[in-house]
Amino acid sequence: MATDTVTPTDASDASGYVQPEVDVPALTRLLDGRYAEVRNLVRSNLAAYSSVLEDAETLSREDYRERVKEIVVEMAGTGQTGMGFPEEYGGGGDIGASIAAFETLAFGDLSVLVKVGVQFGLFGGAILQLGTERHHEEYLRRVVTGELMGCFAMTETGHGSNVQALGTVATYDVATQEFVITTTREDARKDYIGNAAEHGEMAVVFAQLEVGGEGRGVHAFLVPIRVRDGEGEMVPAPGVTIADDGLKMGLNGVDNGRLWFDEVRVPRENLLNRFADVTPAGVYESAIENPNRRFFTMLGTLIQGRVCVGGAGINASKVALTIAVKYALRRRQFEASGEQEELLLDYGMHQRRLLPLLARTYALHFAQDVLSASLHDVLTGVREDEHTQRELESRAAGTKALGTWHGTRTIQECREACGGAGYLAENRFAALKADTDVFTTFEGDNHVLLQLVAKGLLTDYASDFQDMDQFGMVRFVAGLAVDTVVEKTRVHGLLERVRDLLPGGDEWDQEAGLLDPEYQLAMYRFREEHMISGAARRLKRGIDNKMDPGVVFSRVQDHVIGAARAHMERLVLEAFVEKTRALPDGDQKVALSLLCDLHALSGIEADRAWFMEHGRLSIQRSKAVSREVSSLCRKVRPLAGDLVDAFGVPEEMLRSPELIGDLVPMRG
Amino acid sequence: MATDTVTPTDASDASGYVQPEVDVPALTRLLDGRYAEVRNLVRSNLAAYSSVLEDAETLSREDYRERVKEIVVEMAGTGQTGMGFPEEYGGGGDIGASIAAFETLAFGDLSVLVKVGVQFGLFGGAILQLGTERHHEEYLRRVVTGELMGCFAMTETGHGSNVQALGTVATYDVATQEFVITTTREDARKDYIGNAAEHGEMAVVFAQLEVGGEGRGVHAFLVPIRVRDGEGEMVPAPGVTIADDGLKMGLNGVDNGRLWFDEVRVPRENLLNRFADVTPAGVYESAIENPNRRFFTMLGTLIQGRVCVGGAGINASKVALTIAVKYALRRRQFEASGEQEELLLDYGMHQRRLLPLLARTYALHFAQDVLSASLHDVLTGVREDEHTQRELESRAAGTKALGTWHGTRTIQECREACGGAGYLAENRFAALKADTDVFTTFEGDNHVLLQLVAKGLLTDYASDFQDMDQFGMVRFVAGLAVDTVVEKTRVHGLLERVRDLLPGGDEWDQEAGLLDPEYQLAMYRFREEHMISGAARRLKRGIDNKMDPGVVFSRVQDHVIGAARAHMERLVLEAFVEKTRALPDGDQKVALSLLCDLHALSGIEADRAWFMEHGRLSIQRSKAVSREVSSLCRKVRPLAGDLVDAFGVPEEMLRSPELIGDLVPMRG
């Protein structure tokens, strides 16, 4: 169903190009994939609770928090939020489904989303992944129903990214067989902890374990933080001090708070002991000898949170794009040659602003699909070798960074593309902007996450990968021949093949091949490999010149992060190309291919300076890329309405009467 | 006072470079310029009313609006808000001072800023600029004190940018000598009008004037919108319907609303008749014959609002940068080689994220200074030829676009650079983000404003400049030889000179000259001239190929807007270079030159693809630019604390106990 056949397009141009038509329901099925059922369950739950979008604006913060809690518990009753837990505890036993459910929640109120994430992903996830049967038996059923609300108390005011340096301490007291939890300095208070200010009864607290005077690194403990007083009111447990984080930029339906522990005692059994334990007599035991590795193994089991946040960023973008595209298909501005004003989406600049973001949203959606399938396989044990596990962590980190930055950027551009009307709260952008803003820094700061990706690439997930901090990584890489680094990278060998495929020099100026996915992928792979080896070379050179590793890292940091980005961009493009290729021939495939080309070439265009600097784009060809992007925008433009409809954002989640409601005349 | 001498910098490197020291008070004086006194008045007013920053979070919307109104009226009492009005009406008689005062207000609560803008800039400004003595005598004194609150009712739901197509109609009734004001269709309601929902007693209403059955285009009328009822309560005037715009993303201390007019009658004298009048007998008279020109002359007198909003965007950036830089000078993250964790600002990536934005903030500040001085001269009649007036309008439009986009981008980057703590409301970013967001689209959508700039460049403010809509512009340009367009542009002749100065080709790879302002300016000028002629050539080619002007414009739109951006970037750089050059030799000049170089080269780096594509940057030199930007970041890093201190943002406006308060250990 092409949406607008009267608009000037390339629909039947001289070159014989025929505009494809999009089958919207079929495209929705493709996007929803194997989890269509659970996604539809969430869609209908969102529609049922759509009044929360207004509650967010009209209720007091107190009442809004209560309302969000109610909704979370009621949604738990539908099974939607427990998909990731084992069936014996009332869960759905399907990790992939749990991610699909969470992502889809991002179409609606994001306080509900984040509260679900805190309760079931972080708190419940930590018990599931770091605890053992005794914890599962005792707690999981009540966690899954939402009866037992809890916190994930890792971040401290002084340490968010570098969590190995946390200042909370848990000392084992062999006399009473208890752990004694203490906040050792003011900036070691737990901070920004969801569910802490109001609803949490218990917290998974990350603290430095000390047994017999020896530090054993960060471990997780189940700590009751609230108890019922004589009158049945919930009050802070003895030794626990709780404060409210107060008003936030957004997500004010989530009760973030601070926690201090003053010699809080919990039984020995409250150590989440899947990876390490302390015997009653005070002997520390762990199957993983190296303490760094132990710590990162623990963290590794928690990556589901990152996968979920990345998906949420991508799905929040879909809401913004749906509104902005629909608006641009209705709103007219300035007379064209004739009598009527032009539709916004018929302006070339407007196409350039929105359509590459639309294409990238599709690309990231499919990349996220690959990631969550891979997470599912690893967590269900289909694949469990360590290299796969490390790669998965890296991919989760990188996809989270790209997905959440994309969310921030897309929501901003869409807001601006809707003008003053986009500024009214009832039009979703206010909430989308404010609520998603923290996505780029929580569950791992995006820059720190990309450094993690880079570390994996540069060390090929070497056996001591997990032991290395960033300076360790500098020394490790510097200790290798650069060729070794390149050899270790997974795309090894491409450099040469790509060089043949991509003749440089200004004589090679024909446009042929720009729309060949093999060409596009070769460009992305070349960039990735070149940037990884470039970063390695720079690190090595710095150390060889006797510079301090800290200074070396600081100076090479943007190259390191650039390499990680390039790696992730290649993975994203591969996911889109593979998805498109697998489609049967026909209009749908043509349409998706247009979008995939637009994504691939927009990416090359954005970084064309780099490609020119490295001899992979001639001046003529660089200009040709820009022309092609504009041409693809014109071809995608008539499909834009269908392409956003296929996201399947429930109508109730769009609101926006000022933008897409009845007041605005229909497109003609 | 270099802030941190223990940090590794280039302070005493092998090349003999000596790190300059910044004299903070002297730099503040340089930034404050000739309006230091009024800026300091505003600073102390902001400090006195700093509790409003908390009120914004704690009061109900109703109460917050009242509080903002009170503050605006009390500030009016200090003379701060009336600087732009003639002294005989209680004003300060100094346009430049009024802009300086407004800009400085942007350090504080932005609802106060916008309410001041609505009341004194828009409402009062329209009476002053579009009215004549009878209006001034009757209203201005009460406007200046804030006793008479009013609205600027131009925008309609259906028309924001294309205001010539407004749907509100004012028909002259010769029988009663009144104008009858009517909202003719639903989307012609006035919308997003500040002061409308609560406080406005009167509105300047823009409507299509009809006299004797003939349409005369948009004119402005003074319309009472509220009257006192029997009990002394303010209620909507007969025939006026008022609705509240409701919750907005930000600026909720401003009462935006909607207005409908149902045959509302106002006396003939309520036409603001500086540029056109209707005689009692119903004869339309104007000294400006052409209706388009008349309309744009009217609009032209109102550019002060744009100048102010651009300045506000720039100054809001200063608040964000002050917080983010101070935080980065205190917060440590991950161990370096030694024991202590590294300061954030010693990470190369962190420098790259913040310092070019800091440099650009200085650049835009000085560009804004040039603009407001020029506005002052034009409005006070020092310069009043039409070409100067048009140029000023163009410069105001372009500076507003650059300044407000810079605000959005800088605030976002600074928020992310402060991690989770930056998400708490008490840390200013929540308000800064939400409140400034609309700056990019109000007082003219930024893209539409850049089109206005481009129109001026392409037509050299031709005599029929103001008559042309965008399609008229296409036809006009197409009617010229392209050489004529190039000839008409003000930078004519540069193309050749620049070509000599900037030998292209890969053989020219030495780094010498990158730090020469003449080189930098030549690059910016070349780009500007080339883009203008390129846009002209494309427009002409489209028309020559018999394409529809609408389609031609749509396809060339990004080039047209690119040309306008290039023009504005050149003006901004020129302002910074000139300011720096004028300084006496010494450390201050060295420091500002570093910053100016960083700004200039960051701009070239960001657009290096274009410069390579157009033969102005060899591959080697392009890479050298990137290296130099990194090197400049390292040189600016030890000055960063002083450079933000020099902005003189009152301490009370920073709040941010979590980021820069006592809890965070001081930098060591």
mmCIF file of N, CA and C in Angstrom, chain B residues 484-552:
data_model
loop_
_atom_site.group_PDB
_atom_site.id
_atom_site.type_symbol
_atom_site.label_atom_id
_atom_site.label_comp_id
_atom_site.label_asym_id
_atom_site.label_seq_id
_atom_site.Cartn_x
_atom_site.Cartn_y
_atom_site.Cartn_z
ATOM 1 N N THR B 484 26.466 35.596 -11.960
ATOM 2 C CA THR B 484 25.864 36.778 -11.340
ATOM 3 C C THR B 484 25.590 36.524 -9.870
ATOM 4 N N VAL B 485 25.109 35.333 -9.582
ATOM 5 C CA VAL B 485 24.845 35.001 -8.174
ATOM 6 C C VAL B 485 26.141 35.093 -7.382
ATOM 7 N N VAL B 486 27.160 34.468 -7.938
ATOM 8 C CA VAL B 486 28.432 34.458 -7.229
ATOM 9 C C VAL B 486 28.920 35.897 -7.064
ATOM 10 N N GLU B 487 28.760 36.660 -8.113
ATOM 11 C CA GLU B 487 29.189 38.055 -8.074
ATOM 12 C C GLU B 487 28.440 38.822 -7.003
ATOM 13 N N LYS B 488 27.174 38.478 -6.863
ATOM 14 C CA LYS B 488 26.354 39.209 -5.917
ATOM 15 C C LYS B 488 26.715 38.862 -4.470
ATOM 16 N N THR B 489 27.223 37.664 -4.255
ATOM 17 C CA THR B 489 27.523 37.311 -2.865
ATOM 18 C C THR B 489 28.633 38.206 -2.352
ATOM 19 N N ARG B 490 28.575 38.455 -1.100
ATOM 20 C CA ARG B 490 29.468 39.452 -0.528
ATOM 21 C C ARG B 490 30.914 38.995 -0.486
ATOM 22 N N VAL B 491 31.137 37.704 -0.502
ATOM 23 C CA VAL B 491 32.517 37.244 -0.410
ATOM 24 C C VAL B 491 33.154 37.132 -1.790
ATOM 25 N N HIS B 492 32.481 37.712 -2.774
ATOM 26 C CA HIS B 492 32.963 37.583 -4.147
ATOM 27 C C HIS B 492 34.439 37.927 -4.278
ATOM 28 N N GLY B 493 35.103 37.179 -5.107
ATOM 29 C CA GLY B 493 36.514 37.429 -5.327
ATOM 30 C C GLY B 493 37.378 36.515 -4.475
ATOM 31 N N LEU B 494 36.794 36.063 -3.400
ATOM 32 C CA LEU B 494 37.567 35.197 -2.516
ATOM 33 C C LEU B 494 37.924 33.883 -3.178
ATOM 34 N N LEU B 495 36.988 33.405 -3.996
ATOM 35 C CA LEU B 495 37.190 32.098 -4.597
ATOM 36 C C LEU B 495 38.592 32.002 -5.202
ATOM 37 N N GLU B 496 38.945 33.023 -5.953
ATOM 38 C CA GLU B 496 40.257 32.987 -6.606
ATOM 39 C C GLU B 496 41.378 33.130 -5.585
ATOM 40 N N ARG B 497 41.204 34.094 -4.712
ATOM 41 C CA ARG B 497 42.279 34.322 -3.740
ATOM 42 C C ARG B 497 42.484 33.090 -2.865
ATOM 43 N N VAL B 498 41.366 32.495 -2.479
ATOM 44 C CA VAL B 498 41.465 31.321 -1.623
ATOM 45 C C VAL B 498 42.157 30.191 -2.363
ATOM 46 N N ARG B 499 41.832 30.085 -3.624
ATOM 47 C CA ARG B 499 42.409 28.996 -4.396
ATOM 48 C C ARG B 499 43.938 29.073 -4.360
ATOM 49 N N ASP B 500 44.443 30.314 -4.421
ATOM 50 C CA ASP B 500 45.892 30.463 -4.364
ATOM 51 C C ASP B 500 46.437 30.085 -3.000
ATOM 52 N N LEU B 501 45.661 30.461 -2.001
ATOM 53 C CA LEU B 501 46.123 30.270 -0.632
ATOM 54 C C LEU B 501 46.088 28.802 -0.228
ATOM 55 N N LEU B 502 45.219 28.044 -0.863
ATOM 56 C CA LEU B 502 44.979 26.679 -0.430
ATOM 57 C C LEU B 502 45.275 25.676 -1.520
ATOM 58 N N PRO B 503 46.530 25.503 -1.843
ATOM 59 C CA PRO B 503 46.825 24.536 -2.900
ATOM 60 C C PRO B 503 46.281 23.172 -2.515
ATOM 61 N N GLY B 504 45.556 22.581 -3.420
ATOM 62 C CA GLY B 504 45.022 21.240 -3.140
ATOM 63 C C GLY B 504 46.047 20.192 -3.525
ATOM 64 N N GLY B 505 45.580 18.984 -3.529
ATOM 65 C CA GLY B 505 46.452 17.913 -3.996
ATOM 66 C C GLY B 505 47.254 17.308 -2.872
ATOM 67 N N ASP B 506 47.570 16.053 -3.012
ATOM 68 C CA ASP B 506 48.169 15.320 -1.905
ATOM 69 C C ASP B 506 49.615 15.688 -1.627
ATOM 70 N N GLU B 507 50.238 16.381 -2.574
ATOM 71 C CA GLU B 507 51.648 16.694 -2.322
ATOM 72 C C GLU B 507 51.808 17.738 -1.216
ATOM 73 N N TRP B 508 50.729 18.492 -0.961
ATOM 74 C CA TRP B 508 50.850 19.597 -0.005
ATOM 75 C C TRP B 508 50.465 19.113 1.372
ATOM 76 N N ASP B 509 51.363 18.440 2.023
ATOM 77 C CA ASP B 509 50.955 17.769 3.243
ATOM 78 C C ASP B 509 51.612 18.316 4.513
ATOM 79 N N GLN B 510 52.321 19.397 4.380
ATOM 80 C CA GLN B 510 52.968 19.908 5.602
ATOM 81 C C GLN B 510 51.918 20.520 6.525
ATOM 82 N N GLU B 511 52.211 20.496 7.814
ATOM 83 C CA GLU B 511 51.243 20.984 8.795
ATOM 84 C C GLU B 511 51.342 22.484 8.999
ATOM 85 N N ALA B 512 52.436 23.044 8.517
ATOM 86 C CA ALA B 512 52.637 24.476 8.715
ATOM 87 C C ALA B 512 51.404 25.237 8.266
ATOM 88 N N GLY B 513 50.993 26.206 9.035
ATOM 89 C CA GLY B 513 49.897 27.059 8.606
ATOM 90 C C GLY B 513 48.564 26.712 9.210
ATOM 91 N N LEU B 514 48.426 25.522 9.773
ATOM 92 C CA LEU B 514 47.120 25.144 10.330
ATOM 93 C C LEU B 514 46.667 26.134 11.403
ATOM 94 N N LEU B 515 47.633 26.700 12.118
ATOM 95 C CA LEU B 515 47.284 27.584 13.222
ATOM 96 C C LEU B 515 47.294 29.056 12.795
ATOM 97 N N ASP B 516 47.360 29.279 11.493
ATOM 98 C CA ASP B 516 47.309 30.656 11.001
ATOM 99 C C ASP B 516 45.845 31.047 10.780
ATOM 100 N N PRO B 517 45.372 32.062 11.492
ATOM 101 C CA PRO B 517 43.960 32.441 11.336
ATOM 102 C C PRO B 517 43.605 32.804 9.891
ATOM 103 N N GLU B 518 44.578 33.311 9.142
ATOM 104 C CA GLU B 518 44.284 33.638 7.743
ATOM 105 C C GLU B 518 43.980 32.378 6.949
ATOM 106 N N TYR B 519 44.726 31.326 7.253
ATOM 107 C CA TYR B 519 44.454 30.054 6.598
ATOM 108 C C TYR B 519 43.066 29.553 6.980
ATOM 109 N N GLN B 520 42.794 29.596 8.264
ATOM 110 C CA GLN B 520 41.503 29.082 8.744
ATOM 111 C C GLN B 520 40.348 29.862 8.113
ATOM 112 N N LEU B 521 40.471 31.176 8.123
ATOM 113 C CA LEU B 521 39.411 32.005 7.544
ATOM 114 C C LEU B 521 39.260 31.757 6.061
ATOM 115 N N ALA B 522 40.390 31.586 5.393
ATOM 116 C CA ALA B 522 40.325 31.336 3.950
ATOM 117 C C ALA B 522 39.569 30.043 3.672
ATOM 118 N N MET B 523 39.789 29.048 4.503
ATOM 119 C CA MET B 523 39.057 27.787 4.334
ATOM 120 C C MET B 523 37.555 28.009 4.506
ATOM 121 N N TYR B 524 37.198 28.709 5.552
ATOM 122 C CA TYR B 524 35.776 28.955 5.807
ATOM 123 C C TYR B 524 35.155 29.772 4.679
ATOM 124 N N ARG B 525 35.906 30.742 4.186
ATOM 125 C CA ARG B 525 35.364 31.600 3.113
ATOM 126 C C ARG B 525 35.219 30.819 1.818
ATOM 127 N N PHE B 526 36.210 30.007 1.550
ATOM 128 C CA PHE B 526 36.129 29.214 0.326
ATOM 129 C C PHE B 526 34.881 28.332 0.357
ATOM 130 N N ARG B 527 34.694 27.674 1.485
ATOM 131 C CA ARG B 527 33.535 26.778 1.584
ATOM 132 C C ARG B 527 32.233 27.549 1.364
ATOM 133 N N GLU B 528 32.155 28.690 2.005
ATOM 134 C CA GLU B 528 30.942 29.491 1.880
ATOM 135 C C GLU B 528 30.670 29.859 0.420
ATOM 136 N N GLU B 529 31.676 30.415 -0.210
ATOM 137 C CA GLU B 529 31.463 30.891 -1.577
ATOM 138 C C GLU B 529 31.137 29.733 -2.517
ATOM 139 N N HIS B 530 31.856 28.652 -2.307
ATOM 140 C CA HIS B 530 31.637 27.496 -3.177
ATOM 141 C C HIS B 530 30.244 26.921 -2.979
ATOM 142 N N MET B 531 29.783 26.892 -1.757
ATOM 143 C CA MET B 531 28.463 26.314 -1.499
ATOM 144 C C MET B 531 27.348 27.213 -2.020
ATOM 145 N N ILE B 532 27.547 28.503 -1.911
ATOM 146 C CA ILE B 532 26.523 29.408 -2.443
ATOM 147 C C ILE B 532 26.424 29.242 -3.954
ATOM 148 N N SER B 533 27.578 29.261 -4.625
ATOM 149 C CA SER B 533 27.491 29.145 -6.081
ATOM 150 C C SER B 533 27.006 27.761 -6.481
ATOM 151 N N GLY B 534 27.373 26.747 -5.683
ATOM 152 C CA GLY B 534 26.890 25.396 -5.974
ATOM 153 C C GLY B 534 25.380 25.303 -5.869
ATOM 154 N N ALA B 535 24.827 25.904 -4.830
ATOM 155 C CA ALA B 535 23.371 25.885 -4.674
ATOM 156 C C ALA B 535 22.717 26.625 -5.835
ATOM 157 N N ALA B 536 23.297 27.762 -6.202
ATOM 158 C CA ALA B 536 22.747 28.537 -7.324
ATOM 159 C C ALA B 536 22.775 27.711 -8.608
ATOM 160 N N ARG B 537 23.896 27.051 -8.825
ATOM 161 C CA ARG B 537 24.037 26.263 -10.050
ATOM 162 C C ARG B 537 22.990 25.148 -10.094
ATOM 163 N N ARG B 538 22.786 24.513 -8.968
ATOM 164 C CA ARG B 538 21.812 23.417 -8.918
ATOM 165 C C ARG B 538 20.383 23.918 -9.138
ATOM 166 N N LEU B 539 20.073 25.056 -8.544
ATOM 167 C CA LEU B 539 18.722 25.610 -8.737
ATOM 168 C C LEU B 539 18.509 25.932 -10.216
ATOM 169 N N LYS B 540 19.500 26.556 -10.797
ATOM 170 C CA LYS B 540 19.373 26.957 -12.199
ATOM 171 C C LYS B 540 19.244 25.734 -13.103
ATOM 172 N N ARG B 541 20.049 24.731 -12.813
ATOM 173 C CA ARG B 541 20.021 23.530 -13.644
ATOM 174 C C ARG B 541 18.643 22.865 -13.581
ATOM 175 N N GLY B 542 18.067 22.851 -12.393
ATOM 176 C CA GLY B 542 16.745 22.249 -12.246
ATOM 177 C C GLY B 542 15.708 22.967 -13.084
ATOM 178 N N ILE B 543 15.703 24.280 -13.001
ATOM 179 C CA ILE B 543 14.727 25.054 -13.767
ATOM 180 C C ILE B 543 15.009 24.933 -15.268
ATOM 181 N N ASP B 544 16.283 24.988 -15.627
ATOM 182 C CA ASP B 544 16.644 24.837 -17.048
ATOM 183 C C ASP B 544 16.160 23.496 -17.586
ATOM 184 N N ASN B 545 16.144 22.484 -16.705
ATOM 185 C CA ASN B 545 15.665 21.162 -17.125
ATOM 186 C C ASN B 545 14.150 21.033 -17.013
ATOM 187 N N LYS B 546 13.488 22.169 -16.834
ATOM 188 C CA LYS B 546 12.016 22.231 -16.836
ATOM 189 C C LYS B 546 11.388 21.488 -15.662
ATOM 190 N N MET B 547 12.147 21.379 -14.585
ATOM 191 C CA MET B 547 11.540 20.765 -13.405
ATOM 192 C C MET B 547 10.662 21.781 -12.694
ATOM 193 N N ASP B 548 9.685 21.261 -12.003
ATOM 194 C CA ASP B 548 8.814 22.081 -11.180
ATOM 195 C C ASP B 548 9.636 22.777 -10.085
ATOM 196 N N PRO B 549 9.414 24.086 -9.871
ATOM 197 C CA PRO B 549 10.226 24.786 -8.858
ATOM 198 C C PRO B 549 10.138 24.146 -7.480
ATOM 199 N N GLY B 550 8.975 23.598 -7.141
ATOM 200 C CA GLY B 550 8.842 22.937 -5.844
ATOM 201 C C GLY B 550 9.774 21.740 -5.743
ATOM 202 N N VAL B 551 9.809 20.956 -6.811
ATOM 203 C CA VAL B 551 10.675 19.786 -6.811
ATOM 204 C C VAL B 551 12.141 20.215 -6.798
ATOM 205 N N VAL B 552 12.451 21.248 -7.577
ATOM 206 C CA VAL B 552 13.829 21.741 -7.592
ATOM 207 C C VAL B 552 14.239 22.156 -6.191
#
